[in-house]
Short mmCIF file of C-alpha atoms in Angstrom, two decimals:
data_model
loop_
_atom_site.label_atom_id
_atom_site.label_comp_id
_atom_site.label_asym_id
_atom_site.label_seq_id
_atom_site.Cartn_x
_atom_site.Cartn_y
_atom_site.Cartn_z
CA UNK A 1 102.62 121.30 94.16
CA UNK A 2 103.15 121.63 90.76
CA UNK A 3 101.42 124.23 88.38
CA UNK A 4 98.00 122.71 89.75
CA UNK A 5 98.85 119.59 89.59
CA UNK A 6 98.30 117.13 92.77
CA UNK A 7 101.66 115.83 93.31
CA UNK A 8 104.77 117.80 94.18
CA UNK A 9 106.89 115.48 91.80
CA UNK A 10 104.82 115.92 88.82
CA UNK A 11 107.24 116.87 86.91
CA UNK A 12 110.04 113.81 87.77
CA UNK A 13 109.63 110.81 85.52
CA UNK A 14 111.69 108.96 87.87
CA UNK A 15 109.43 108.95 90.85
CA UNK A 16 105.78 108.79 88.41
CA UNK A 17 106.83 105.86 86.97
CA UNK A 18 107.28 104.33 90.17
CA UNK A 19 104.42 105.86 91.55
CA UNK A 20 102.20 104.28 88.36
CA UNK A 21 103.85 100.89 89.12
CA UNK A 22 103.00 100.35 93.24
CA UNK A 23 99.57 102.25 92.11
CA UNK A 24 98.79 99.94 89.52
CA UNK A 25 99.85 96.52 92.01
CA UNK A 26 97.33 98.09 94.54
CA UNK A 27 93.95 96.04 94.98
CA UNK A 28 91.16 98.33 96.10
CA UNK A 29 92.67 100.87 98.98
CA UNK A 30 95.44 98.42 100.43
CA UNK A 31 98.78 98.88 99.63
CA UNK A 32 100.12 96.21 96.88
CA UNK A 33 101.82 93.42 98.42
CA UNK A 34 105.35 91.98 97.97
CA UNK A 35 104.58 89.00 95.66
CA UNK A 36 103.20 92.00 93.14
CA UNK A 37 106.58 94.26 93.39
CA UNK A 38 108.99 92.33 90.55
CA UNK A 39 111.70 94.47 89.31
CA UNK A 40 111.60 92.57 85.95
CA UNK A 41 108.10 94.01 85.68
CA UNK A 42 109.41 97.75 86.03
CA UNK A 43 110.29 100.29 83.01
CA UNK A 44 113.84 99.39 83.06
CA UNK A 45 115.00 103.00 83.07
CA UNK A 46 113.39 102.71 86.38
CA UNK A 47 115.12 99.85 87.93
CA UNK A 48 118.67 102.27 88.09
CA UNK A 49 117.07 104.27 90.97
CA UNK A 50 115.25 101.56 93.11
CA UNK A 51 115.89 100.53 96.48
CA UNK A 52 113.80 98.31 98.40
CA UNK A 53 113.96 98.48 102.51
CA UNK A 54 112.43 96.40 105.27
CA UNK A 55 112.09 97.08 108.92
CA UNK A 56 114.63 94.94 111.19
CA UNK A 57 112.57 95.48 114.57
CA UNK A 58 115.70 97.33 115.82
CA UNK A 59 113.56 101.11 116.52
CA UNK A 60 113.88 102.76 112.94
CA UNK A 61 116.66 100.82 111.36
CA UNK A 62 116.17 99.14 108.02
CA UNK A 63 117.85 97.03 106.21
CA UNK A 64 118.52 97.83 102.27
CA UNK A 65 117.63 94.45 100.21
CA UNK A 66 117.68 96.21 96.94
CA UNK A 67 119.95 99.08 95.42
CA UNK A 68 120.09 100.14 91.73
CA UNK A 69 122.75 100.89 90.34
CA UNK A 70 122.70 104.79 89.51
CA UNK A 71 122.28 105.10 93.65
CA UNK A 72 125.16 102.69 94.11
CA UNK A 73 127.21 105.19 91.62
CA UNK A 74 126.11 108.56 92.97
CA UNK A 75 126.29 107.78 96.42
CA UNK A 76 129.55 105.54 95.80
CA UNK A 77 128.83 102.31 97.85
CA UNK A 78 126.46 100.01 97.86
CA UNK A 79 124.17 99.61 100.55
CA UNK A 80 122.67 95.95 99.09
CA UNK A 81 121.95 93.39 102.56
CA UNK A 82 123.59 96.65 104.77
CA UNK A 83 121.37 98.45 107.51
CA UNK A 84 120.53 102.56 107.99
CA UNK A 85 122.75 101.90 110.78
CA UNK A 86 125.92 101.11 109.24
CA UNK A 87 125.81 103.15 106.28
CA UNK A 88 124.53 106.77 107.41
CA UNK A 89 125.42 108.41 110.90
CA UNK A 90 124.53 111.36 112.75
CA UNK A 91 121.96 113.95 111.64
CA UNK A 92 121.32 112.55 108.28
CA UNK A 93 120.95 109.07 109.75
CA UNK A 94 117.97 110.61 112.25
CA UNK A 95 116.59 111.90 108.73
CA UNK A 96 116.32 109.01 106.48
CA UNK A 97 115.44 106.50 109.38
CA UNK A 98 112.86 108.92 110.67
CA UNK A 99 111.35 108.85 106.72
CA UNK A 100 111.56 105.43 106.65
CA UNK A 101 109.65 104.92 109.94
CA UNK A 102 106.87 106.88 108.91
CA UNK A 103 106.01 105.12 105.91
CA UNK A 104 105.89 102.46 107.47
CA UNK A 105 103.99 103.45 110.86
CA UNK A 106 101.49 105.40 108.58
CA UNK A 107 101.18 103.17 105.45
CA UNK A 108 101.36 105.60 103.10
CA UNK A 109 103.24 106.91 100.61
CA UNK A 110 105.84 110.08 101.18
CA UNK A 111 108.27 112.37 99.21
CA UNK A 112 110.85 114.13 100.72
CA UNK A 113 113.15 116.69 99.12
CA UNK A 114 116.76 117.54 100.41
CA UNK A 115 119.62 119.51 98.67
CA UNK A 116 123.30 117.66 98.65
CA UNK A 117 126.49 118.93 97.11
CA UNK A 118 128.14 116.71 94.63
CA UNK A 119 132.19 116.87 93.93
CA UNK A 120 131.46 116.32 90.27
CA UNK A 121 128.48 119.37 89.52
CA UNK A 122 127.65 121.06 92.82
CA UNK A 123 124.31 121.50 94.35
CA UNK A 124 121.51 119.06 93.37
CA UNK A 125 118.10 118.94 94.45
CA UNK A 126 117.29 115.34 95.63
CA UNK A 127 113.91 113.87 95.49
CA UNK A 128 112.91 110.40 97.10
CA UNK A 129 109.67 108.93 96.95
CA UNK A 130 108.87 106.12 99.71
CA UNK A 131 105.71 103.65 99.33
CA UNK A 132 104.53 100.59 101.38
CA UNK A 133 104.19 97.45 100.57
CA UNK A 134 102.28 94.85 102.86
CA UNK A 135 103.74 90.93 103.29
CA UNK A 136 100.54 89.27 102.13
CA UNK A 137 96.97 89.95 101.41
CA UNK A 138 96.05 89.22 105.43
CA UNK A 139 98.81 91.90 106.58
CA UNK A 140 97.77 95.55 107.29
CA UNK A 141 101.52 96.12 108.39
CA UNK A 142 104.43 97.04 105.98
CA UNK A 143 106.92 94.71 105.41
CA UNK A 144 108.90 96.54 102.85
CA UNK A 145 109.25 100.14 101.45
CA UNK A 146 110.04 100.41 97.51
CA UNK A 147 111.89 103.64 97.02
CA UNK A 148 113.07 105.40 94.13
CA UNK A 149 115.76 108.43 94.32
CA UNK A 150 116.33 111.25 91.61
CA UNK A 151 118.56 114.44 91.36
CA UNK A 152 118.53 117.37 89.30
CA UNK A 153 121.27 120.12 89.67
CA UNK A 154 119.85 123.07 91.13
CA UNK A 155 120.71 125.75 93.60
CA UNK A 156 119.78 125.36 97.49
CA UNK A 157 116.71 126.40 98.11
CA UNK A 158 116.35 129.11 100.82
CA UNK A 159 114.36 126.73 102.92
CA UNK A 160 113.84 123.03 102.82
CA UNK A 161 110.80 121.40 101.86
CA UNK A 162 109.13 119.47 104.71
CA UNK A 163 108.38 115.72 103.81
CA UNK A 164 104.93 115.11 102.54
CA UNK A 165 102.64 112.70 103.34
CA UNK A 166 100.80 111.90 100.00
CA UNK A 167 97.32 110.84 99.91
CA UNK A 168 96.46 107.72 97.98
CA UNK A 169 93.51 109.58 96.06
CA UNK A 170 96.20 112.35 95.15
CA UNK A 171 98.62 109.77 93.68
CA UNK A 172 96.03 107.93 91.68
CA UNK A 173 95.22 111.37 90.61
CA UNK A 174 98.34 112.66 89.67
CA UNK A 175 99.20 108.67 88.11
CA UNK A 176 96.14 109.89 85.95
CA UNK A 177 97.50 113.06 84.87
CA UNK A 178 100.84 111.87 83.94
CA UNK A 179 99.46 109.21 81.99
CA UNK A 180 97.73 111.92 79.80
CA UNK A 181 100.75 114.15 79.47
CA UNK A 182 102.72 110.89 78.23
CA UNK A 183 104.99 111.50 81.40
CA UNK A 184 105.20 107.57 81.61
CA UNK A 185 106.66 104.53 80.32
CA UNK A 186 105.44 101.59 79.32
CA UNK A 187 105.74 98.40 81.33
#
């Protein structure tokens, strides 16, 4: 966590604004639904780093419906109507499907950290947050996952972080706190 603060991305305007946005499309303790999530809605700094997922009832694959741009540039193809099954392999395939699949099994939000190497600047620390999103009101199920991705350089760390399950109250918590410490943008 972050100098007392309740979430470990506190400090990443990328992934509060997106947390403020599902948080503020939630009604009481479900998760907002899919008719809520409009990207023309968003802080359009925001948009950039989306990417909205959905199960495909093939084990943990998903299927990528949404991609912003700065992903499509930094990772240098875009993954828009393509599944986690033609676009990573090996290893890191097991990794981001196995993310994936627990949001979804769990209904809850998560933030993983990893480190990647960039030909342009070197090591960057890469931070993903993953939240559900139900079909409809009637659904306790996720349908979809809205993502966001960020990346700051930064040397490996010795050990990597283990992806965290965060709590609803903690997010509407830390949503609170960033609001305060004008960490977000307006809508």
């Amino acid at each position: 966590m972050t100098a007392g603060l309740p979430l470990p991305f506190a400090d990443d305007r990328i992934l509060l604004n997106l947390a403020a946005y599902w948080s503020a499309r939630r009604v009481e303790d479900a998760m907002p639904l899919r008719s809520t999530i409009d990207p023309l809605d968003m802080p359009r700094r925001l948009l950039p780093f989306l990417a909205l997922a959905e199960p495909t009832g093939e084990g943990q694959v998903v299927r990528f419906r949404l991609v912003g741009t700065e992903l499509v540039q930094r990772f240098k193809r875009d993954a828009t109507g393509k599944t986690s099954a033609e676009i990573y392999s090996g290893p890191y395939r097991q990794h981001m499907e196995q993310l994936y699949a627990i949001v979804i099994g769990r209904a809850q939000p998560l933030y993983a950290e990893s480190t990647q190497r960039w030909p342009e600047e070197g090591m960057s620390r890469v931070r993903r947050l993953l939240l559900p999103v139900a079909a409809d009101a009637d659904a306790r199920r996720v349908a979809f996952v809205l993502g966001a991705v960020s990346w700051s350089v930064s040397a490996a760390p010795a050990k990597q972080p283990e992806p965290q399950l965060i709590p609803m109250q903690a997010l509407e918590k830390g949503v609170l706190q960033a609001t305060f410490r004008g960490m977000l943008d307006a809508l």
